Amino acid sequence: MINRILCIGAGYVGGPTMAVIAKHCPDVHVVVADINPERVAAWQSGNPPIYEPGLREAVGVSLGRNLQFTSDVERAIRDAEMIFVSVNTPTKTFGQGAGRAADLQYWEKTARNILRNARGPTIVVEKSTLPVRTAEAMDRIFKNGRSDLHFEVLSNPEFLAEGTAIADLESPDRVLIGGAETPSGQAATQELVDIYARWVPRERILTTGIWSAELSKLAANAFLAQRVSSINAVSAICEQTGADVLDVARVIGADQRIGDQFLRAGVGFGGSCFQKDILNLVYLCEQAGLHDVARYWETVVTMNQYQKERFVRRMIRVMFNTLAGKRIAVLGFAFKANTGDTRESPAIEICRELAAEQAHVCITDPQALDGARRALADVEHGVTFEPDPYKAAEGAHAVAVLTEWPEYRTLDYQRVYSRMERPAFFFDGRNLLDPEELHRIGFNVYPIGRPDRTDL
Ligand code: NAD
Ligand code: UGA
């Protein structure tokens, strides 16, 4: 039985995942190590460095009991029997495969660190999302590096979504564990199954070969992103034909074979993973000579890009073909509601485009204003940041909803309208609000994939 677990990487995945493991395994000592001392200090203080509903409480259950955060990665490696690796694997920005392939430098540095510092047989668990056959490369590094110790590599990709991370970890649709077919591979797989089985029903713990596990993670994200791009493509057709994307999504989703999740049209998907993982898949396909398959998946990203551009083009068109000097209140900058994460948020590109049109963009968000400032740090003119949505809308020509924060449903839009310039435009990039109601107040309303409500 495993008694000492380490997770390397205290980010959006490592922190929440280990908090939930520690909670359900009070007899197992869980350490989370990271090279970023500020992040570690925040976690260790009980005030997590990321915003995630229920996270602080989840960490509080075990912190100081069997959960600890540290920046002494080497020491933590020496003490661990099972090491999860949850470091970032962003898209490569340099050299071969730039803009597509996964940048594996953090993962490989971590593997070499484990190799140098491990003191006993160690199970190394890939938690990060990685290209297929990364585990094989790791295995080679371990086998060639040390003959005195046995390292067993497992793949255990994470499926949590931000904003619902704790609920997803507490009650996952499935946990996936990929291990080698060898006796030691199967024994290691069983050790990890036993950990999850403390709170996850056995039938939801799926075991496969390592390559299947690695590929399943990339494929699952590609399928999810593909659904978003598909409904966004339908939303463009709706706007041209007068159909309503909410009706179409309801009808499509009523078919049990299709299902009703992930059919919300919007300004496009964001987040640190969808685009990166699809591009990673595209790169894998190209490397394998599967050029048609690569093109197929690439269109998911192309459509996402189109959706963001289309949104801005429509704003310009309906606002009399010029945004110069106009004030635009942007409601929401996070890539989705209930997170402060702005990585790859569609708002980044949309706000940049608006500023390039010489609009004055005033951004508000309940959790992501710091992220917004960082993401737009190089934009010299035309962007300001305002925590109060009413102030953001003061004197504005238009409001654009870019994140579906529940608090934006209940704003007093009469009050918002009364302080805006006329005609007042409302671009609901998430179909969050009732367009009829907004129109009754006086707004000219442009939802996504739904008929405009306008007096112009
Ligand atoms: P993150 O950037 O929030 O966290 C990664 C952490 O790893 C950082 O704190 C960084 O300082 C640390 N790190 C980097 N190199 C290190 C090293 N050599 N030693 C110690 N620490 C190191 O990333 P994340 O969002 O948690 O994602 C991690 C992985 O999980 C990625 O592969 C991602 O694709 C995958 N994933 C993410 C999500 C999500 O919702 N964010 C969901 C599922 C899977
Ligand atoms: C996604 C997956 O849902 C997780 O299973 C996966 O573990 C994770 O990526 C990952 O690998 O990082 P996440 O990106 O946190 O999770 O959030 P999602 O809820 O999937 O939303 C992604 C993006 O798609 C958001 O910008 C969201 O606004 C958008 N989206 C989602 C839509 O535009 N419409 C929808 O119907 C659903």
Coordinates of C-alpha atoms and ligand atoms in Angstrom, one line a residue:
M1 CA 0.0 0.0 0.0
I2 CA 1.2 3.5 -0.8
N3 CA 1.7 5.8 2.2
R4 CA 3.6 8.7 0.7
I5 CA 2.4 10.6 -2.4
L6 CA 4.1 13.5 -4.0
C7 CA 2.6 15.7 -6.7
I8 CA 5.1 17.9 -8.7
G9 CA 3.3 21.0 -9.9
A10 CA 0.9 23.0 -7.7
G11 CA -1.3 24.5 -10.4
Y12 CA -4.9 24.3 -11.4
V13 CA -4.7 20.5 -11.5
G14 CA -2.1 19.5 -8.9
G15 CA -3.5 21.6 -6.0
P16 CA -7.2 20.6 -6.3
T17 CA -6.4 16.9 -7.2
M18 CA -4.1 16.4 -4.2
A19 CA -6.5 18.2 -1.8
V20 CA -9.2 15.7 -2.8
I21 CA -6.9 12.7 -2.5
A22 CA -5.6 13.9 0.9
K23 CA -9.2 14.3 2.1
H24 CA -10.2 10.8 1.2
C25 CA -7.0 9.1 2.2
P26 CA -6.3 10.5 5.7
D27 CA -3.7 7.8 6.3
V28 CA -1.6 8.8 3.2
H29 CA 0.9 11.6 3.5
V30 CA 0.4 13.9 0.5
V31 CA 3.0 16.5 -0.5
V32 CA 2.6 19.0 -3.4
A33 CA 5.9 20.5 -4.6
D34 CA 6.5 23.4 -7.0
I35 CA 9.4 25.6 -8.1
N36 CA 7.3 28.7 -7.7
P37 CA 7.7 29.7 -4.0
E38 CA 4.9 32.3 -4.0
R39 CA 2.4 29.7 -5.2
V40 CA 3.6 27.3 -2.6
A41 CA 3.3 29.9 0.2
A42 CA -0.3 30.7 -0.9
W43 CA -1.4 27.1 -0.9
Q44 CA 0.4 26.4 2.4
S45 CA -1.3 29.4 4.0
G46 CA -4.7 27.9 3.2
N47 CA -5.5 30.7 0.8
P48 CA -5.1 29.0 -2.6
P49 CA -3.4 31.0 -5.4
I50 CA -6.3 30.2 -7.8
Y51 CA -10.0 30.9 -7.6
E52 CA -12.1 27.7 -7.7
P53 CA -15.4 27.2 -5.9
G54 CA -15.1 24.9 -2.8
L55 CA -11.3 24.7 -3.1
R56 CA -10.3 26.6 0.0
E57 CA -12.6 24.4 2.1
A58 CA -11.3 21.2 0.4
V59 CA -7.7 22.2 1.2
G60 CA -8.6 23.2 4.7
V61 CA -9.8 19.7 5.5
S62 CA -6.3 18.2 5.3
L63 CA -3.8 21.0 5.4
G64 CA -1.4 20.4 8.3
R65 CA -2.9 16.9 8.8
N66 CA -1.8 14.9 5.8
L67 CA -1.5 17.6 3.2
Q68 CA 1.6 19.8 2.8
F69 CA 2.9 22.2 0.1
T70 CA 6.7 22.8 -0.4
S71 CA 9.2 24.3 -2.7
D72 CA 11.9 21.8 -1.7
V73 CA 11.1 19.5 -4.7
E74 CA 14.3 17.4 -4.3
R75 CA 13.6 16.5 -0.7
A76 CA 10.0 15.7 -1.5
I77 CA 11.1 13.3 -4.2
R78 CA 13.4 11.5 -1.8
D79 CA 10.5 10.8 0.5
A80 CA 7.9 9.7 -2.1
E81 CA 6.7 6.3 -3.1
M82 CA 4.3 7.5 -5.8
I83 CA 4.9 10.8 -7.7
F84 CA 2.3 12.5 -9.8
V85 CA 3.7 14.9 -12.3
S86 CA 1.3 17.8 -13.0
V87 CA 3.6 20.4 -14.5
N88 CA 2.5 22.6 -17.4
T89 CA 2.8 21.3 -21.0
P90 CA 2.1 24.4 -23.1
T91 CA 2.3 24.7 -26.9
K92 CA 5.9 25.0 -28.0
T93 CA 6.8 28.5 -29.1
F94 CA 10.2 27.8 -30.6
G95 CA 12.0 25.4 -32.9
Q96 CA 10.5 22.4 -34.6
G97 CA 6.8 22.0 -34.1
A98 CA 6.5 25.7 -32.8
G99 CA 2.9 26.7 -32.5
R100 CA 1.7 23.0 -32.5
A101 CA 3.8 20.5 -30.6
A102 CA 3.7 20.3 -26.8
D103 CA 6.6 21.9 -25.0
L104 CA 7.9 19.0 -22.9
Q105 CA 10.8 20.8 -21.2
Y106 CA 9.1 21.1 -17.8
W107 CA 8.0 17.5 -17.9
E108 CA 11.5 16.2 -18.9
K109 CA 13.2 18.4 -16.3
T110 CA 10.9 16.9 -13.7
A111 CA 11.7 13.3 -14.8
R112 CA 15.4 14.0 -14.6
N113 CA 14.9 15.5 -11.1
I114 CA 13.1 12.4 -10.1
L115 CA 15.8 10.2 -11.5
R116 CA 18.5 12.1 -9.6
N117 CA 16.8 12.2 -6.2
A118 CA 14.6 9.1 -5.9
R119 CA 15.8 6.7 -3.1
G120 CA 13.5 3.8 -3.6
P121 CA 11.3 2.1 -6.2
T122 CA 9.0 4.8 -7.5
I123 CA 5.7 4.9 -9.4
V124 CA 5.7 7.9 -11.6
V125 CA 2.2 9.0 -12.7
E126 CA 1.6 11.3 -15.7
K127 CA -1.1 13.7 -14.6
S128 CA -0.2 16.4 -17.2
T129 CA -1.7 16.0 -20.6
L130 CA 1.0 14.7 -22.9
P131 CA 1.6 13.5 -26.5
V132 CA 1.0 9.8 -27.0
R133 CA 4.1 7.7 -26.2
T134 CA 5.6 10.2 -23.8
A135 CA 5.5 7.5 -21.1
E136 CA 7.8 5.4 -23.3
A137 CA 10.3 8.2 -23.5
M138 CA 10.2 8.7 -19.8
D139 CA 10.6 5.0 -19.2
R140 CA 13.8 5.1 -21.3
I141 CA 15.2 8.0 -19.4
F142 CA 14.5 6.2 -16.1
K143 CA 15.9 2.8 -17.3
N144 CA 19.1 4.3 -18.8
G145 CA 19.6 6.6 -15.9
R146 CA 19.5 4.2 -13.0
S147 CA 19.8 0.5 -12.9
D148 CA 19.6 0.3 -9.1
L149 CA 15.9 1.4 -8.8
H150 CA 12.7 0.4 -10.5
F151 CA 10.5 3.2 -11.9
E152 CA 7.1 2.3 -13.2
V153 CA 5.3 4.9 -15.4
L154 CA 1.5 5.2 -15.4
S155 CA -0.7 7.5 -17.3
N156 CA -3.6 9.0 -15.2
P157 CA -4.9 12.0 -17.2
E158 CA -7.1 14.5 -15.5
F159 CA -10.6 15.4 -16.8
L160 CA -11.6 18.1 -14.3
A161 CA -12.9 21.4 -15.7
E162 CA -12.1 24.7 -14.1
G163 CA -15.0 26.2 -12.2
T164 CA -16.3 22.8 -11.2
A165 CA -12.9 21.2 -10.3
I166 CA -13.9 20.0 -6.8
A167 CA -17.2 18.5 -7.9
D168 CA -15.5 16.8 -10.8
L169 CA -12.8 15.4 -8.6
E170 CA -15.3 14.3 -5.9
S171 CA -17.6 12.6 -8.4
P172 CA -15.9 12.0 -11.7
D173 CA -17.6 10.4 -14.7
R174 CA -14.5 8.2 -14.9
V175 CA -11.0 8.0 -13.7
L176 CA -8.5 6.7 -16.3
I177 CA -5.4 4.7 -15.5
G178 CA -3.1 3.5 -18.2
G179 CA -0.3 1.0 -17.3
A180 CA 2.0 -1.4 -18.9
E181 CA 0.9 -5.0 -19.5
T182 CA 3.8 -6.3 -17.4
P183 CA 3.4 -7.7 -13.9
S184 CA 5.0 -4.6 -12.4
G185 CA 2.8 -2.4 -14.6
Q186 CA -0.3 -4.1 -13.4
A187 CA 0.8 -4.0 -9.8
A188 CA 1.4 -0.3 -10.0
T189 CA -2.0 0.2 -11.8
Q190 CA -3.6 -1.6 -8.9
E191 CA -1.9 0.6 -6.3
L192 CA -3.4 3.7 -8.0
V193 CA -6.8 2.0 -8.5
D194 CA -6.9 1.4 -4.7
I195 CA -6.3 5.0 -4.0
Y196 CA -9.2 6.3 -6.2
A197 CA -11.4 3.4 -5.0
R198 CA -11.6 5.1 -1.6
W199 CA -14.2 7.4 -3.0
V200 CA -14.8 6.6 -6.7
P201 CA -17.1 3.6 -7.6
R202 CA -14.9 0.8 -9.1
E203 CA -16.9 0.7 -12.3
R204 CA -15.9 4.3 -13.0
I205 CA -12.2 3.5 -12.7
L206 CA -11.2 2.5 -16.2
T207 CA -7.8 0.8 -16.9
T208 CA -6.2 0.7 -20.3
G209 CA -2.8 0.4 -21.9
I210 CA -0.6 3.5 -21.5
W211 CA -0.8 4.7 -25.1
S212 CA -4.6 4.4 -25.1
A213 CA -4.8 6.5 -21.9
E214 CA -2.6 9.2 -23.3
L215 CA -4.5 9.3 -26.5
S216 CA -7.9 9.2 -24.8
K217 CA -7.2 12.4 -23.0
L218 CA -6.3 14.3 -26.2
A219 CA -9.2 12.8 -28.0
A220 CA -11.7 13.6 -25.2
N221 CA -10.7 17.3 -25.3
A222 CA -10.8 17.3 -29.1
F223 CA -14.3 15.9 -29.1
L224 CA -15.5 18.5 -26.5
A225 CA -13.9 21.4 -28.4
Q226 CA -15.3 20.0 -31.7
R227 CA -18.8 20.2 -30.2
V228 CA -18.3 23.9 -29.3
S229 CA -17.0 24.6 -32.8
S230 CA -19.9 22.7 -34.3
I231 CA -22.6 24.7 -32.4
N232 CA -20.7 27.9 -33.2
A233 CA -20.7 27.0 -36.9
V234 CA -24.5 26.5 -36.6
S235 CA -24.8 29.9 -34.8
A236 CA -23.4 31.6 -37.9
I237 CA -26.0 29.9 -40.1
C238 CA -28.7 30.9 -37.6
E239 CA -27.7 34.6 -37.9
Q240 CA -28.0 34.4 -41.7
T241 CA -31.3 32.5 -41.8
G242 CA -33.3 33.8 -38.8
A243 CA -33.2 30.5 -37.0
D244 CA -32.5 30.5 -33.2
V245 CA -29.4 28.5 -32.0
L246 CA -31.0 27.9 -28.6
D247 CA -33.9 26.1 -30.3
V248 CA -31.6 24.2 -32.6
A249 CA -29.3 23.2 -29.7
R250 CA -32.4 22.0 -27.7
V251 CA -33.6 19.9 -30.5
I252 CA -30.2 18.4 -31.3
G253 CA -29.5 17.8 -27.7
A254 CA -32.8 16.0 -27.1
D255 CA -31.4 13.1 -29.1
Q256 CA -29.9 10.8 -26.5
R257 CA -27.2 9.7 -28.9
I258 CA -26.0 13.3 -29.1
G259 CA -26.8 14.6 -25.6
D260 CA -27.5 18.1 -24.4
Q261 CA -24.1 19.1 -22.9
F262 CA -21.6 21.4 -24.5
L263 CA -24.0 22.9 -27.1
R264 CA -23.8 26.5 -25.9
A265 CA -22.9 28.8 -28.7
G266 CA -20.6 31.7 -27.7
V267 CA -17.6 33.7 -28.5
G268 CA -15.5 30.6 -28.9
F269 CA -13.7 28.2 -26.5
G270 CA -10.8 29.4 -24.4
G271 CA -8.8 27.9 -21.5
S272 CA -5.3 26.6 -21.4
C273 CA -6.0 23.2 -22.9
F274 CA -8.5 22.8 -25.8
Q275 CA -6.5 24.6 -28.4
K276 CA -3.1 23.3 -27.1
D277 CA -4.3 19.7 -27.0
I278 CA -5.9 19.8 -30.4
L279 CA -2.8 21.3 -31.9
N280 CA -0.8 18.6 -30.2
L281 CA -3.0 16.0 -31.8
V282 CA -2.6 17.7 -35.2
Y283 CA 1.1 17.6 -34.7
L284 CA 1.0 13.9 -33.8
C285 CA -1.0 13.2 -36.9
E286 CA 1.4 15.1 -39.1
Q287 CA 4.4 13.2 -37.6
A288 CA 2.6 10.0 -38.3
G289 CA 1.9 11.0 -42.0
L290 CA -1.8 11.3 -41.3
H291 CA -2.2 14.6 -43.1
D292 CA -6.0 14.3 -43.8
V293 CA -6.6 13.5 -40.1
A294 CA -4.5 16.5 -39.1
R295 CA -6.5 18.8 -41.3
Y296 CA -9.8 17.4 -39.9
W297 CA -8.9 18.3 -36.3
E298 CA -7.3 21.6 -37.3
T299 CA -10.7 22.9 -38.5
V300 CA -11.9 22.8 -34.9
V301 CA -9.4 25.5 -34.1
T302 CA -10.0 27.4 -37.3
M303 CA -13.7 27.6 -36.6
N304 CA -13.0 28.9 -33.1
Q305 CA -10.8 31.6 -34.5
Y306 CA -13.5 32.5 -37.0
Q307 CA -16.1 32.8 -34.2
K308 CA -14.0 35.4 -32.3
E309 CA -13.3 37.4 -35.5
R310 CA -17.0 37.2 -36.6
F311 CA -18.0 38.6 -33.2
V312 CA -15.8 41.7 -33.6
R313 CA -16.7 42.2 -37.3
R314 CA -20.4 42.2 -36.4
M315 CA -19.8 44.8 -33.7
I316 CA -18.1 47.1 -36.1
R317 CA -20.7 46.6 -38.8
V318 CA -23.8 47.3 -36.6
M319 CA -22.1 50.2 -34.9
F320 CA -22.0 52.1 -38.2
N321 CA -18.7 50.7 -39.3
T322 CA -16.6 52.6 -36.8
L323 CA -15.6 52.0 -33.2
A324 CA -13.0 54.8 -33.0
G325 CA -13.5 56.9 -29.9
K326 CA -16.5 54.7 -28.7
R327 CA -16.5 53.3 -25.2
I328 CA -17.3 49.6 -24.9
A329 CA -17.9 47.9 -21.6
V330 CA -16.7 44.3 -21.6
L331 CA -18.5 42.2 -19.0
G332 CA -16.3 39.2 -18.2
F333 CA -12.7 38.4 -19.1
A334 CA -12.2 34.9 -17.7
F335 CA -12.3 32.1 -20.3
K336 CA -15.5 30.8 -18.5
A337 CA -17.5 31.6 -15.4
N338 CA -16.3 30.6 -11.9
T339 CA -12.6 30.9 -12.6
G340 CA -10.1 33.7 -12.5
D341 CA -8.2 31.9 -15.3
T342 CA -7.7 34.0 -18.4
R343 CA -5.4 31.6 -20.4
E344 CA -6.4 31.7 -24.0
S345 CA -9.6 33.5 -23.1
P346 CA -11.5 34.6 -26.2
A347 CA -11.7 38.0 -24.4
I348 CA -8.0 38.6 -25.0
E349 CA -8.2 38.6 -28.7
I350 CA -11.6 40.4 -28.8
C351 CA -10.4 43.2 -26.6
R352 CA -7.2 43.6 -28.6
E353 CA -9.2 43.8 -31.8
L354 CA -11.5 46.4 -30.3
A355 CA -8.5 48.5 -29.0
A356 CA -7.0 48.2 -32.5
E357 CA -10.2 49.8 -33.8
Q358 CA -9.4 52.7 -31.4
A359 CA -12.4 51.9 -29.2
H360 CA -12.0 52.6 -25.4
V361 CA -12.5 49.2 -23.8
C362 CA -13.4 49.1 -20.1
I363 CA -13.1 45.6 -18.8
T364 CA -14.8 44.3 -15.7
D365 CA -14.7 40.8 -14.2
P366 CA -15.4 39.5 -10.7
Q367 CA -12.2 37.3 -10.5
A368 CA -10.0 37.9 -13.6
L369 CA -9.1 41.6 -13.6
D370 CA -5.5 40.9 -12.6
G371 CA -5.3 38.3 -15.3
A372 CA -6.8 40.7 -17.8
R373 CA -4.2 43.4 -16.9
R374 CA -1.4 40.8 -17.4
A375 CA -2.9 39.5 -20.7
L376 CA -3.2 43.0 -22.1
A377 CA -0.1 44.6 -20.6
D378 CA 1.4 45.4 -24.0
V379 CA -1.7 47.2 -25.2
E380 CA -0.7 50.8 -24.7
H381 CA -4.0 52.7 -25.4
G382 CA -7.6 52.0 -25.2
V383 CA -8.0 49.5 -22.3
T384 CA -9.0 50.2 -18.8
F385 CA -10.0 47.9 -15.9
E386 CA -12.9 48.5 -13.5
P387 CA -14.2 46.1 -10.8
D388 CA -17.7 47.7 -10.8
P389 CA -19.8 46.7 -13.8
Y390 CA -22.0 49.8 -13.5
K391 CA -19.0 52.1 -13.6
A392 CA -17.6 50.2 -16.5
A393 CA -20.8 50.9 -18.5
E394 CA -21.0 54.6 -17.6
G395 CA -20.9 56.6 -20.8
A396 CA -20.5 53.5 -22.9
H397 CA -21.9 53.1 -26.5
A398 CA -22.0 49.3 -26.1
V399 CA -21.9 46.5 -23.6
A400 CA -20.3 43.1 -24.6
V401 CA -20.8 40.0 -22.4
L402 CA -17.8 37.8 -22.9
T403 CA -18.0 35.5 -19.8
E404 CA -21.2 33.9 -18.5
W405 CA -20.8 35.0 -14.9
P406 CA -24.1 34.3 -13.1
E407 CA -23.9 37.8 -11.4
Y408 CA -24.3 39.4 -14.8
R409 CA -27.7 37.8 -15.1
T410 CA -29.0 39.9 -12.2
L411 CA -27.5 43.3 -12.9
D412 CA -29.9 46.2 -13.0
Y413 CA -29.8 46.7 -16.8
Q414 CA -32.2 49.6 -16.6
R415 CA -29.6 51.3 -14.5
V416 CA -26.8 50.3 -16.9
Y417 CA -28.9 51.6 -19.9
S418 CA -29.7 54.9 -18.2
R419 CA -26.0 55.8 -18.0
M420 CA -25.1 54.8 -21.6
E421 CA -24.8 56.7 -24.8
R422 CA -27.7 56.4 -27.4
P423 CA -28.2 54.3 -29.4
A424 CA -27.1 51.7 -26.7
F425 CA -25.8 48.4 -28.1
F426 CA -25.8 45.1 -26.3
F427 CA -23.7 42.2 -27.7
D428 CA -24.4 39.1 -25.7
G429 CA -21.5 36.8 -26.5
R430 CA -22.7 34.1 -24.2
N431 CA -26.5 34.3 -24.7
L432 CA -26.7 34.9 -21.0
L433 CA -29.6 37.4 -21.0
D434 CA -33.2 37.5 -22.3
P435 CA -32.9 39.7 -25.5
E436 CA -36.6 40.7 -25.4
E437 CA -36.2 42.1 -21.9
L438 CA -33.1 44.1 -22.9
H439 CA -34.8 45.3 -25.9
R440 CA -37.8 46.5 -23.9
I441 CA -35.4 48.6 -21.8
G442 CA -34.2 50.2 -25.0
F443 CA -31.0 48.3 -26.0
N444 CA -30.3 47.2 -29.5
V445 CA -29.5 43.6 -28.8
Y446 CA -27.3 41.2 -30.7
P447 CA -27.1 37.8 -29.2
I448 CA -25.1 34.9 -30.8
G449 CA -27.0 32.8 -33.3
R450 CA -30.3 34.4 -32.4
P451 CA -32.4 37.1 -34.1
D452 CA -31.3 40.7 -33.4
R453 CA -33.7 42.8 -31.4
T454 CA -33.1 46.3 -32.6
D455 CA -34.8 49.5 -33.6
L456 CA -32.1 50.7 -35.9
Ligands
NAD1 P1 -0.3 25.3 -14.2 O1 0.5 26.1 -15.0 O2 -1.5 25.9 -13.4 O3 0.6 24.5 -13.1 C1 1.8 23.9 -13.4 C2 2.7 24.1 -12.2 O4 3.9 23.3 -12.5 C3 3.2 25.6 -12.0 O5 2.8 26.0 -10.7 C4 4.7 25.5 -12.3 O6 5.4 26.4 -11.4 C5 5.0 24.0 -11.9 N1 6.3 23.5 -12.5 C6 6.7 23.7 -13.8 N2 7.9 23.1 -13.9 C7 8.2 22.5 -12.7 C8 9.3 21.8 -12.2 N3 10.3 21.5 -13.0 N4 9.3 21.4 -10.9 C9 8.3 21.7 -10.1 N5 7.2 22.4 -10.5 C10 7.2 22.8 -11.8 O7 -0.9 24.1 -15.1 P2 -2.3 23.3 -15.0 O8 -3.4 24.1 -15.5 O9 -2.4 22.8 -13.6 O10 -2.0 22.1 -16.0 C11 -1.1 21.1 -15.7 C12 -1.2 20.0 -16.7 O11 -2.5 19.4 -16.5 C13 -1.1 20.4 -18.1 O12 -0.5 19.3 -18.9 C14 -2.6 20.5 -18.6 O13 -2.8 20.2 -19.9 C15 -3.3 19.4 -17.7 N6 -4.7 19.7 -17.4 C16 -5.1 20.9 -17.0 C17 -6.4 21.1 -16.7 C18 -7.0 22.4 -16.2 O14 -8.2 22.6 -16.0 N7 -6.2 23.5 -16.1 C19 -7.3 20.0 -16.7 C20 -6.9 18.8 -17.1 C21 -5.5 18.6 -17.5
UGA2 C1 -11.9 21.3 -20.4 C2 -12.6 19.9 -20.3 O1 -14.0 20.1 -20.1 C3 -12.0 19.1 -19.1 O2 -12.6 17.8 -19.2 C4 -10.5 18.9 -19.3 O3 -10.0 18.2 -18.2 C5 -9.9 20.3 -19.4 O4 -10.5 21.1 -20.5 C6 -8.4 20.3 -19.6 O5 -7.9 19.3 -20.1 O6 -7.8 21.3 -19.3 P1 -12.1 23.6 -19.1 O7 -11.3 24.1 -20.2 O8 -11.6 23.9 -17.7 O9 -12.2 22.0 -19.2 O10 -13.6 24.1 -19.2 P2 -14.8 23.8 -20.2 O11 -16.0 23.8 -19.4 O12 -14.5 22.5 -21.0 O13 -14.9 25.0 -21.2 C7 -13.9 25.2 -22.2 C8 -14.2 26.4 -23.0 O14 -15.3 26.1 -23.9 C9 -14.7 27.6 -22.3 O15 -14.2 28.8 -22.9 C10 -16.2 27.6 -22.4 O16 -16.8 28.9 -22.3 C11 -16.4 27.0 -23.8 N1 -17.7 26.3 -23.9 C12 -18.0 25.2 -23.3 C13 -18.6 26.9 -24.8 O17 -18.3 27.9 -25.5 N2 -19.8 26.2 -25.0 C14 -20.1 25.1 -24.3 O18 -21.2 24.6 -24.5 C15 -19.2 24.6 -23.4

